[in-house]
Tab-separated table of C-alpha atoms and ligand atoms in Angstrom:
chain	number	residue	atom	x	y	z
A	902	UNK	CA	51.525	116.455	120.737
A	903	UNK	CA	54.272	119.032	120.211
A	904	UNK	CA	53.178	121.549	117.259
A	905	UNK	CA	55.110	124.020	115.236
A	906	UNK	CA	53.440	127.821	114.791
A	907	UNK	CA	55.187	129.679	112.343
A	908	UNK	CA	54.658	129.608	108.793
A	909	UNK	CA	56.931	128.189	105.934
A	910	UNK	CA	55.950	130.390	103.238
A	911	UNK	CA	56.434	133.698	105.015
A	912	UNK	CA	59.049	135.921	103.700
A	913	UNK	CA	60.959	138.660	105.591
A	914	UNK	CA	58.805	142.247	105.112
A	915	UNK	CA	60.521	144.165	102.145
A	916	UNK	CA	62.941	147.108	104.135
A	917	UNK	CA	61.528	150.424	104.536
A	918	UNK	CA	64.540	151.702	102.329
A	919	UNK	CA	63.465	149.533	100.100
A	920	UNK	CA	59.763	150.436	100.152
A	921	UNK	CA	60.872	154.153	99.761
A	922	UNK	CA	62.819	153.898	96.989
A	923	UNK	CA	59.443	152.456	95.001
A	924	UNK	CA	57.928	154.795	96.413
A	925	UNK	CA	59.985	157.473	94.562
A	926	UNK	CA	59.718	155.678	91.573
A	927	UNK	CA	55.758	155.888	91.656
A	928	UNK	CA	56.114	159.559	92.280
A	929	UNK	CA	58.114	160.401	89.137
A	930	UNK	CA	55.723	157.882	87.201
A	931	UNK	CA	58.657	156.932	84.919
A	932	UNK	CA	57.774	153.214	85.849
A	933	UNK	CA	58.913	151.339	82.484
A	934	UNK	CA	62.676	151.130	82.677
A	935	UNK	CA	63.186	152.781	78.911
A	936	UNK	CA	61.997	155.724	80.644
A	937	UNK	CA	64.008	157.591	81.642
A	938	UNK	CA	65.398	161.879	81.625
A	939	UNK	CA	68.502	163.845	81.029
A	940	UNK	CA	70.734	160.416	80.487
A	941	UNK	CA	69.445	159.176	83.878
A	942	UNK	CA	70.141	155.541	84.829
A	943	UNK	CA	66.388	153.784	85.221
A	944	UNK	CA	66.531	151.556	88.437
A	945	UNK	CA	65.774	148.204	86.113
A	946	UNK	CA	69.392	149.972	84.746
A	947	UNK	CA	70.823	150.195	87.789
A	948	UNK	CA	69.559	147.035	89.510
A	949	UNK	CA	71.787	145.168	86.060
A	950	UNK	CA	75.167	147.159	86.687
A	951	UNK	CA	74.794	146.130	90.560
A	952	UNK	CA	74.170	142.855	89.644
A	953	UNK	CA	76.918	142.130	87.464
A	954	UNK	CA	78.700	143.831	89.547
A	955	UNK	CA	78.397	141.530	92.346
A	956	UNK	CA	78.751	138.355	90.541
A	957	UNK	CA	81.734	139.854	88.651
A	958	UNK	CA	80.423	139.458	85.128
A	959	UNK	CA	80.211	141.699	81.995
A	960	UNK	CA	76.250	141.939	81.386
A	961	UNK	CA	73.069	141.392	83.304
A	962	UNK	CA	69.718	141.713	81.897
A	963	UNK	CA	66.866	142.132	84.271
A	964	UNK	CA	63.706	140.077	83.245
A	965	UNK	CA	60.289	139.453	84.262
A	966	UNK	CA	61.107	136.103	85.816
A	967	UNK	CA	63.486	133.272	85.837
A	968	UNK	CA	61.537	131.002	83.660
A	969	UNK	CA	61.342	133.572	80.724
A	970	UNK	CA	65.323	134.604	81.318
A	971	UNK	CA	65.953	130.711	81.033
A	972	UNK	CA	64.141	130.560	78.094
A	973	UNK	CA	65.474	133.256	76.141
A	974	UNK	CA	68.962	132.129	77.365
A	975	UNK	CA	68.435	129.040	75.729
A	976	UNK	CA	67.645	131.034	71.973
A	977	UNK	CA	70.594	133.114	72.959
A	978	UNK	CA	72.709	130.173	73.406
A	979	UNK	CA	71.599	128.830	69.843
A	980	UNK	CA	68.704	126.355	70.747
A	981	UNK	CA	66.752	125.793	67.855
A	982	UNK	CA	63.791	123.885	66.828
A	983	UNK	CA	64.064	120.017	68.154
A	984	UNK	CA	67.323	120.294	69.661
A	985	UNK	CA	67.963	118.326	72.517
A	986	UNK	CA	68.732	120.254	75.395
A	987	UNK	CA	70.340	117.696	78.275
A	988	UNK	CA	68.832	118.753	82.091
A	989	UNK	CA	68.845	117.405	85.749
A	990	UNK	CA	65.290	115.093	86.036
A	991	UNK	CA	65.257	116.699	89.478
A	992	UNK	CA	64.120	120.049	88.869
A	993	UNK	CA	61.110	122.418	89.284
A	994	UNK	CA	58.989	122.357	86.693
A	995	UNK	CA	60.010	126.075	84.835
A	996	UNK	CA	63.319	124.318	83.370
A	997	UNK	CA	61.595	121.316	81.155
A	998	UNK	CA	58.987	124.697	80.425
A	999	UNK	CA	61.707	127.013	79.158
A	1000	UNK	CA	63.290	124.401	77.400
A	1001	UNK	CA	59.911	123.356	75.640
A	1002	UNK	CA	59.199	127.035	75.482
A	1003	UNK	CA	62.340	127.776	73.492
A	1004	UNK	CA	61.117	124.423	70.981
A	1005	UNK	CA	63.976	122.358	72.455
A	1006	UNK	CA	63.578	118.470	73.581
A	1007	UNK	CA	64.357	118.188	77.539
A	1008	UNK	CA	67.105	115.025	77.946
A	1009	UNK	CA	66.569	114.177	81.517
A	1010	UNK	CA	69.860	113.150	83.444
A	1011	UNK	CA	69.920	111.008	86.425
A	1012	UNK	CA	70.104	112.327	89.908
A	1013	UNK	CA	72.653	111.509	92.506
A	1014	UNK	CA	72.139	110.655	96.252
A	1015	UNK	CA	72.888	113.665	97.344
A	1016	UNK	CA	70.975	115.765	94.483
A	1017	UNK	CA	72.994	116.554	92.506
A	1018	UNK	CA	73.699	115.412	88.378
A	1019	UNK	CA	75.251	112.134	87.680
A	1020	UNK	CA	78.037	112.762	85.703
A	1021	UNK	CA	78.381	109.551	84.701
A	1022	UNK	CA	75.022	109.834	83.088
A	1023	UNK	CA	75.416	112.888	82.194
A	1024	UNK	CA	78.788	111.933	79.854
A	1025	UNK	CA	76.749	108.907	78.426
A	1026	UNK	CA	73.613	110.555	77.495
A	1027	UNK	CA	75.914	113.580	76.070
A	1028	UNK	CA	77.178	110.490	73.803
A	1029	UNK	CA	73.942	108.870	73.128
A	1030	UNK	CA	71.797	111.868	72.434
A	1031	UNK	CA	74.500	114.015	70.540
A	1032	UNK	CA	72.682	116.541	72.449
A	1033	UNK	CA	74.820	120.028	72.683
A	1034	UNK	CA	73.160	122.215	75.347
A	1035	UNK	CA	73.212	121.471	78.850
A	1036	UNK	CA	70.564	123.513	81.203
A	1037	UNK	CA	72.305	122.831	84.077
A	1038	UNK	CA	69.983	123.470	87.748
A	1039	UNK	CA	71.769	123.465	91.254
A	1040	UNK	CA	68.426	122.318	92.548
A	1041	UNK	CA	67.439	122.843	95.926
A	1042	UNK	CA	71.123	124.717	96.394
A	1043	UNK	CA	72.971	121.479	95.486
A	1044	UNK	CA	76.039	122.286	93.843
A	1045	UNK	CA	77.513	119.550	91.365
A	1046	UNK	CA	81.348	118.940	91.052
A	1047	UNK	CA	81.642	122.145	88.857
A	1048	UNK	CA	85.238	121.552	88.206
A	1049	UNK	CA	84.224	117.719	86.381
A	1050	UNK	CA	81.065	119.369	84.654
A	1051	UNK	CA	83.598	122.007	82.712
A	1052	UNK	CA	85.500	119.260	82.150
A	1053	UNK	CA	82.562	116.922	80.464
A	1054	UNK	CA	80.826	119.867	78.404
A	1055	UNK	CA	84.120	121.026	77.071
A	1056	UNK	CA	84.745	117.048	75.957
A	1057	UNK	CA	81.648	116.305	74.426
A	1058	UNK	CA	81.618	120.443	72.542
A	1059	UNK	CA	78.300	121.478	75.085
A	1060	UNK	CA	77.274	124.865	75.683
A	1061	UNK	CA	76.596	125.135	79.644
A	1062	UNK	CA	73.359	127.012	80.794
A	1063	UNK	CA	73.273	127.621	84.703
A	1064	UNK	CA	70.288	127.442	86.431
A	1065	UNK	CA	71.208	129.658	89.512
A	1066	UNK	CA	67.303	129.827	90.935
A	1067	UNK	CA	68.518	128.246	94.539
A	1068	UNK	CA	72.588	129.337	94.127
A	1069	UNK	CA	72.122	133.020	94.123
A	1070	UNK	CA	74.972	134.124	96.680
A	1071	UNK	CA	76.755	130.544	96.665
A	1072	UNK	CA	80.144	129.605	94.941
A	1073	UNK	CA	81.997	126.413	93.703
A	1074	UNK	CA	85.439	126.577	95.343
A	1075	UNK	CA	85.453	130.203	95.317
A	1076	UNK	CA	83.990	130.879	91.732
A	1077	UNK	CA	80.423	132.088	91.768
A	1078	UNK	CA	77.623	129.958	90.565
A	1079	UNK	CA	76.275	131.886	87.268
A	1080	UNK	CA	79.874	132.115	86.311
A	1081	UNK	CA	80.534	129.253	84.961
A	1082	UNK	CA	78.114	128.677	81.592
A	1083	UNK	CA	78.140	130.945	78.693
A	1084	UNK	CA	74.527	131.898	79.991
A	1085	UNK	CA	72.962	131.985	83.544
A	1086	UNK	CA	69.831	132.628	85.198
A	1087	UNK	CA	68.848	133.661	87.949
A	1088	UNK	CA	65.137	133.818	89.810
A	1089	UNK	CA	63.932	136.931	92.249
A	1090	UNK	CA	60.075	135.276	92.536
A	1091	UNK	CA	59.407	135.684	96.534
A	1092	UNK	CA	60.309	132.307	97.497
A	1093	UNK	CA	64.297	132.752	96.007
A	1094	UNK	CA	66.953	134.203	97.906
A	1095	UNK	CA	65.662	138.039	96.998
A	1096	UNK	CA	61.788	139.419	96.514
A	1097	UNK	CA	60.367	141.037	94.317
A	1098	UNK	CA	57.151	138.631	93.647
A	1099	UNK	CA	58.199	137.729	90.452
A	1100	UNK	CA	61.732	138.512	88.235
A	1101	UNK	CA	64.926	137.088	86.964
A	1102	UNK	CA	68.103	137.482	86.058
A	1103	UNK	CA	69.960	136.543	82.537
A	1104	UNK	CA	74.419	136.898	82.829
A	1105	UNK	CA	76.693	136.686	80.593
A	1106	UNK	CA	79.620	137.725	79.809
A	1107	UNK	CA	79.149	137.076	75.806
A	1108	UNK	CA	78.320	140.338	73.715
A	1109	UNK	CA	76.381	138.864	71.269
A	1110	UNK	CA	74.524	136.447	73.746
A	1111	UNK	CA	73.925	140.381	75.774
A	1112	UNK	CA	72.618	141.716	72.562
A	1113	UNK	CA	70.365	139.375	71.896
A	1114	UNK	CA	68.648	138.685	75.133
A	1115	UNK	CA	68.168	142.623	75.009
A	1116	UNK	CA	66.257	142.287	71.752
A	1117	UNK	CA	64.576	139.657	72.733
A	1118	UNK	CA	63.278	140.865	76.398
A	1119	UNK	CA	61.764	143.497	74.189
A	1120	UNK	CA	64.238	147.072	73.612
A	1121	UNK	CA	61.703	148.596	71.456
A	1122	UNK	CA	65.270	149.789	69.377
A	1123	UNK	CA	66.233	151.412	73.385
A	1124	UNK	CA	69.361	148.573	73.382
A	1125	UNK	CA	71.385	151.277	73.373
A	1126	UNK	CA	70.626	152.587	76.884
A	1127	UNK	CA	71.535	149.587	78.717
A	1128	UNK	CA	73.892	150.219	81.625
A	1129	UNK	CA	75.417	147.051	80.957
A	1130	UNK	CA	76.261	147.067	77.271
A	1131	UNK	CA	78.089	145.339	74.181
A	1132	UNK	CA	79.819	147.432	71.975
A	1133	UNK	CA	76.965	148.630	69.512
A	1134	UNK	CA	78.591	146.693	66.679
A	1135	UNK	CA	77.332	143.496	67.898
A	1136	UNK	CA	73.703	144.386	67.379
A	1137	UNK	CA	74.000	145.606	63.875
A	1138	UNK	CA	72.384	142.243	62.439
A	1139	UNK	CA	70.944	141.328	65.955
A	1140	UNK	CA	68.575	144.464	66.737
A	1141	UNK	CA	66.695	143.513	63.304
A	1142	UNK	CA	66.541	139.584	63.261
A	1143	UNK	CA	65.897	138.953	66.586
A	1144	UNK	CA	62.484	139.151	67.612
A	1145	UNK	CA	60.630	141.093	70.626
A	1146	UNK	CA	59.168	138.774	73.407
A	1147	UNK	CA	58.393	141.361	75.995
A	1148	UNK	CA	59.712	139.754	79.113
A	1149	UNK	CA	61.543	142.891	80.663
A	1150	UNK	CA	61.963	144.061	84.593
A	1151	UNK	CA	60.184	147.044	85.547
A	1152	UNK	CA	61.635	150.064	87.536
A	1153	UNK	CA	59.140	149.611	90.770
A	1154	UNK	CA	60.391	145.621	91.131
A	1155	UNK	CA	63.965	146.705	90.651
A	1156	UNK	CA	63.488	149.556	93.011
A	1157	UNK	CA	62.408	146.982	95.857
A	1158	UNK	CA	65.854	144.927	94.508
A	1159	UNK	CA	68.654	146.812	94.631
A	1160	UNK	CA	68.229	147.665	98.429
A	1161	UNK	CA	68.135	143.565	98.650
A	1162	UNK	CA	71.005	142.998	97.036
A	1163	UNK	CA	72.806	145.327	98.639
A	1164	UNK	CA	72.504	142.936	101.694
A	1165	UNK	CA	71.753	139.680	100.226
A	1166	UNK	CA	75.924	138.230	101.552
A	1167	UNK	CA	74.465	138.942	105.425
A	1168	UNK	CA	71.270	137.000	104.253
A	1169	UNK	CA	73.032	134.222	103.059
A	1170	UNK	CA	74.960	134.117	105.984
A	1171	UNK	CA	71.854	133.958	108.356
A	1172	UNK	CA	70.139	131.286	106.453
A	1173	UNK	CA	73.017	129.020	106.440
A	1174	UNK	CA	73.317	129.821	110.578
A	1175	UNK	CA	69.506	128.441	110.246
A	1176	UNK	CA	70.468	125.413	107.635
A	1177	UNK	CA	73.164	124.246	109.954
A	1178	UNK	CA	70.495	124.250	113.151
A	1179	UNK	CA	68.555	122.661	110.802
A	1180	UNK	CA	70.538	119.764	110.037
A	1181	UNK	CA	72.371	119.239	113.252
A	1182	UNK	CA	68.906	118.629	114.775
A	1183	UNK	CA	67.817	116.718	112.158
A	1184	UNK	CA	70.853	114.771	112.086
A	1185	UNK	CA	69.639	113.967	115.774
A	1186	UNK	CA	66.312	111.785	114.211
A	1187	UNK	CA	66.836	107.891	113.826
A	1188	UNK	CA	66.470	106.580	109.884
A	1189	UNK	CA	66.914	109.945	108.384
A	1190	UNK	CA	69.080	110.825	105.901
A	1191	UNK	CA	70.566	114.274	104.965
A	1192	UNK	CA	72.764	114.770	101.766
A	1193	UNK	CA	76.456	115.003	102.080
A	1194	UNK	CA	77.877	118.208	100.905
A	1195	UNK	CA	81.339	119.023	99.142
A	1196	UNK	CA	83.613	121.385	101.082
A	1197	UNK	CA	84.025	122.804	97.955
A	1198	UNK	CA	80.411	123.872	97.825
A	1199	UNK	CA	79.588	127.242	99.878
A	1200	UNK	CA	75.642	126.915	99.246
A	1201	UNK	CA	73.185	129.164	100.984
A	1202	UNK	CA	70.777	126.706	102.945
A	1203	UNK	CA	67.648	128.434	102.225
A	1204	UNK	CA	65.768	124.977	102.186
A	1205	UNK	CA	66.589	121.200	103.291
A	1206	UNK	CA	66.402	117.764	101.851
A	1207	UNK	CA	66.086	114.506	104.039
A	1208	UNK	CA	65.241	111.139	103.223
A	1209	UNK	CA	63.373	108.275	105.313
A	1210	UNK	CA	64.601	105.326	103.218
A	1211	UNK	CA	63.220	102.544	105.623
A	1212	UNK	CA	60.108	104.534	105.698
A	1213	UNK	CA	57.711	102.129	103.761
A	1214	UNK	CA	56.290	103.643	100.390
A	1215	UNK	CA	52.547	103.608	101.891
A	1216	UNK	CA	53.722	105.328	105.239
A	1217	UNK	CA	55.320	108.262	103.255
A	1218	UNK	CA	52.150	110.354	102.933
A	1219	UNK	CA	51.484	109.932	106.762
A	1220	UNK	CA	54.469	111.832	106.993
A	1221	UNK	CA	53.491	115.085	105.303
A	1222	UNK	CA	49.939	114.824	106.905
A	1223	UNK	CA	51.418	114.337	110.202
A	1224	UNK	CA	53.651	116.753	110.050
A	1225	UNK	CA	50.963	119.380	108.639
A	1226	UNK	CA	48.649	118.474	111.754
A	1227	UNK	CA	51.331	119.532	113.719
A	1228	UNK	CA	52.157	123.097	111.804
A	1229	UNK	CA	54.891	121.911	110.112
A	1230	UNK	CA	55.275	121.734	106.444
A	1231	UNK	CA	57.212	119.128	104.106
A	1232	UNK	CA	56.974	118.226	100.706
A	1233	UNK	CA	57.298	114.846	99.523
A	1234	UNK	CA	58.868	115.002	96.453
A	1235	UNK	CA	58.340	111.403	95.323
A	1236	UNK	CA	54.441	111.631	95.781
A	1237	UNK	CA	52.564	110.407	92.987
A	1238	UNK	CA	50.575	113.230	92.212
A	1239	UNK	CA	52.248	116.704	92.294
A	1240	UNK	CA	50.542	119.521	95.004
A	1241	UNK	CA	51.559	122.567	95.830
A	1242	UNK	CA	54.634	122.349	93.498
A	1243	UNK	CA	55.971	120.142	90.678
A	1244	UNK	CA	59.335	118.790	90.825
A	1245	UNK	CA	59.188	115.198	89.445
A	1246	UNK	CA	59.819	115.035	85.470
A	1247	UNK	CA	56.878	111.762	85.523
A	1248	UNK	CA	54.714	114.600	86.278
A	1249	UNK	CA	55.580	116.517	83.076
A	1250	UNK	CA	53.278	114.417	80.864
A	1251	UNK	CA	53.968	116.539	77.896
A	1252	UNK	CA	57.656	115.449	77.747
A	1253	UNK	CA	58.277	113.295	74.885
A	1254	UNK	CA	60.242	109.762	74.956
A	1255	UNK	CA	60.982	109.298	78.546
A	1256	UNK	CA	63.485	106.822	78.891
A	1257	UNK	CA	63.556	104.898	82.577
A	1258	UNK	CA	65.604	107.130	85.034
A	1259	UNK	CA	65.683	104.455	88.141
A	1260	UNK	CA	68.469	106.440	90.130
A	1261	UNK	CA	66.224	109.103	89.715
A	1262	UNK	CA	63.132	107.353	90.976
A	1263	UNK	CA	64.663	105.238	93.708
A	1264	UNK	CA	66.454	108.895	94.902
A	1265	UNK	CA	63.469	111.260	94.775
A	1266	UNK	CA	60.601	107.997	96.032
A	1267	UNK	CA	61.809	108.606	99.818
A	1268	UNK	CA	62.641	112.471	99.705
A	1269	UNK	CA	61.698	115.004	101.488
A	1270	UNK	CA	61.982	119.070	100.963
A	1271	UNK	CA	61.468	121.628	103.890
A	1272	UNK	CA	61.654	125.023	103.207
A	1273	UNK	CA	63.695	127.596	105.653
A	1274	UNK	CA	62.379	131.100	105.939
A	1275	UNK	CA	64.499	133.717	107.260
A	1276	UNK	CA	61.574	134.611	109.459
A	1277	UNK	CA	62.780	131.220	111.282
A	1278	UNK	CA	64.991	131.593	114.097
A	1279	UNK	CA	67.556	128.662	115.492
A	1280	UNK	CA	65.898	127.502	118.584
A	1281	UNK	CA	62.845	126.136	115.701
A	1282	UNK	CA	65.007	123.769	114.258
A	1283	UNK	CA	64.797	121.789	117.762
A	1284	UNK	CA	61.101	122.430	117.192
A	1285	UNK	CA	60.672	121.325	113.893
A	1286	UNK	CA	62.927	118.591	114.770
A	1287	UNK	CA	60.620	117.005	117.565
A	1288	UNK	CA	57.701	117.300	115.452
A	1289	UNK	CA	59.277	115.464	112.840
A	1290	UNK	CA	60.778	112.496	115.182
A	1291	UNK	CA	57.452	112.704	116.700
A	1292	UNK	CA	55.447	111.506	113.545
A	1293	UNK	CA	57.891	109.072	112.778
A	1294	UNK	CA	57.116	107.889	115.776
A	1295	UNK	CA	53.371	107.024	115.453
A	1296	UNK	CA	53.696	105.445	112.070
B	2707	PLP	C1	61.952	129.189	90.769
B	2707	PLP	C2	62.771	128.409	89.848
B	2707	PLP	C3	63.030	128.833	88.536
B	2707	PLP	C4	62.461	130.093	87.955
B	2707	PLP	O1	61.189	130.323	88.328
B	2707	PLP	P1	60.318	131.647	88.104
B	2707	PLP	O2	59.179	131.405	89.018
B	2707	PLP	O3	59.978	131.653	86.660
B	2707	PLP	O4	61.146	132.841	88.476
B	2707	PLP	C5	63.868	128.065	87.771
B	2707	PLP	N1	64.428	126.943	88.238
B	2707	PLP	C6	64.216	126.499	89.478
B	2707	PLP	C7	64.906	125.255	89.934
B	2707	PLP	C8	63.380	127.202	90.323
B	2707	PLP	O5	63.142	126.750	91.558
């Protein structure tokens, strides 16, 4: 029995520049990022200028994770009470929550073969629901045909929210994902494509979408000091009727960031040398299925998706416990009751009105999801590969 040794949910350390630069910030104690001295720039400050920077946007606001930047996108966007707010049904469970957090009514769009939103679906069930927000996810790093969504929110008058939790780094045809909705999000919890436990990122390039998502992450009446900033204008009615949520970054996480960022293109690069030994040994294994990828889409392959569609139903879980016996972990995402993670909308039980989403369920009943740490190397793949071929073996 061939097993696997190295672990699937262990990050690269944190750099020692990066560890010195908190280090400095814990020695000047000036940890909230309001506080700052003689006009100085607070890391959280500086970690939202380097951000837009690299993403080529206006304004970035540093948050306390992705799930509270998606929800306060979705106020800033104009949610209100009872609104439908269209979304992939493949997702992780933090989109339906920030939709529901923000009092909007998730509208679950079918999934495509190769993960991605049906845009068929999604045209129909703009039509059917009269819904006007779309919270758009490129789950798992899947990258819809950005060029056709564009095309169906600007028909149908919908305001596109991006979902950028597994796209940071990655680009449609050139154009970065975050760049493309009127709000985006992005996610720096440790298992996203930088670490700093938990965080996010809200982008925009819309000053009074800016101004509010600074009220709301809670300025205390600091807007002003914002490196990234709307002309002051735009909060004259904001500052006062929007209220405070407290969901801001603090200095110490964006201390541990910015050093990250800084080298987050040569990450990408290095997990998508490990996503392509990945799936060419994969690819190798009799019966499964990877997804097919548009050469428009330049993803970053920090995790993989495979189905075993002549795998019968009942043999499925024999697969993640054989696999796990042998050190190597996969998550089935069509198992009936979620563990470890939550990624199937018939899980969400507090989700009104589901209407049947069989593309969905035949899609996600025989798929797989296999995370790839950068403190993988190629020659696992072949490793994780045998292991894998190996249990389908036995069944
Ligand atoms: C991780 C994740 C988020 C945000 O999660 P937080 O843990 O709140 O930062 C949002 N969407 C998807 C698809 C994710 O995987």
């Amino acid at each position: 029995m061939h097993t696997f040794k190295k672990s699937f949910t262990q990050q690269m350390p944190i750099s020692e520049s990066a560890i010195a630069s908190a280090v400095e910030v814990m020695r000047t104690g000036r940890l909230h990022r309001y506080n700052t001295v003689n006009g100085e720039l607070s890391e959280a400050d500086l970690l939202d200028k380097q951000f837009a920077q690299y993403l080529g946007v206006k304004y970035c606001l540093s948050c306390a994770s992705g799930g509270y930047s998606l929800y306060i996108a979705l106020l800033c966007a104009g949610v209100k009470q009872g609104d439908g707010v269209l979304c992939n049904a493949f997702t992780l469970a933090p989109v339906p929550g920030a939709i529901n957090n923000a009092g909007g009514v998730p509208v679950l769009v079918e999934t495509t073969d190769d993960l991605t939103i049906d845009l068929e679906d999604l045209a129909d069930k703009i039509t059917l629901s009269g819904a006007r927000f779309l919270l758009l996810s490129h789950m798992r790093g899947h990258i819809a045909d950005m060029d056709a969504i564009m095309a169906i929110c600007e028909q149908g008058g919908v305001v596109l929210i991006e979902d950028c939790a597994h796209t940071m780094g990655a680009d449609w045809n050139g154009k970065k994902s975050g760049t493309f909705g009127l709000v985006s999000c992005f996610s720096t919890q440790t298992y996203k494509h930088i670490n700093s436990g938990e965080g996010g990122f809200l982008v925009t390039n819309n000053d009074e979408v800016m101004a509010k998502a600074i009220i709301y992450s809670g300025s205390y009446m600091l807007f002003d000091q914002h490196s990234t900033l709307p002309p002051i204008e735009t909060f004259k009615d904001i500052a006062k009727g929007t209220p405070n949520f407290s969901g801001r970054m603090d200095n110490l996480r964006a201390a541990i960031l910015r050093p990250q960022l800084a080298a987050l293109d040569a990450q990408c690069e290095r997990w998508n040398e490990l996503y392509r030994a990945m799936e060419k040994a994969l690819s190798s294994i009799e019966g499964l299925r990877l997804t097919d990828r548009s050469p428009s889409e330049h993803f970053v392959g920090s995790s993989i998706q495979f189905s075993l569609p002549n795998v019968p139903k009942n043999q499925l879980t024999k697969v993640v416990v054989g696999c796990a016996a042998r050190g190597v972990s996969v998550k089935w995402v069509g198992d009936s009751q979620p563990s470890g993670y939550s990624s199937k909308y018939n899980h969400w039980e507090y989700l009104e009105q589901l209407t049947p989403l069989p593309s969905t369920e035949r899609v996600l009943a025989s798929l797989f999801d296999m995370r790839i740490p950068l403190t993988f190397n190629r020659s696992d793949a072949d490793s994780i590969a045998q292991v894998i071929s190996e249990v389908l073996d036995t069944l």
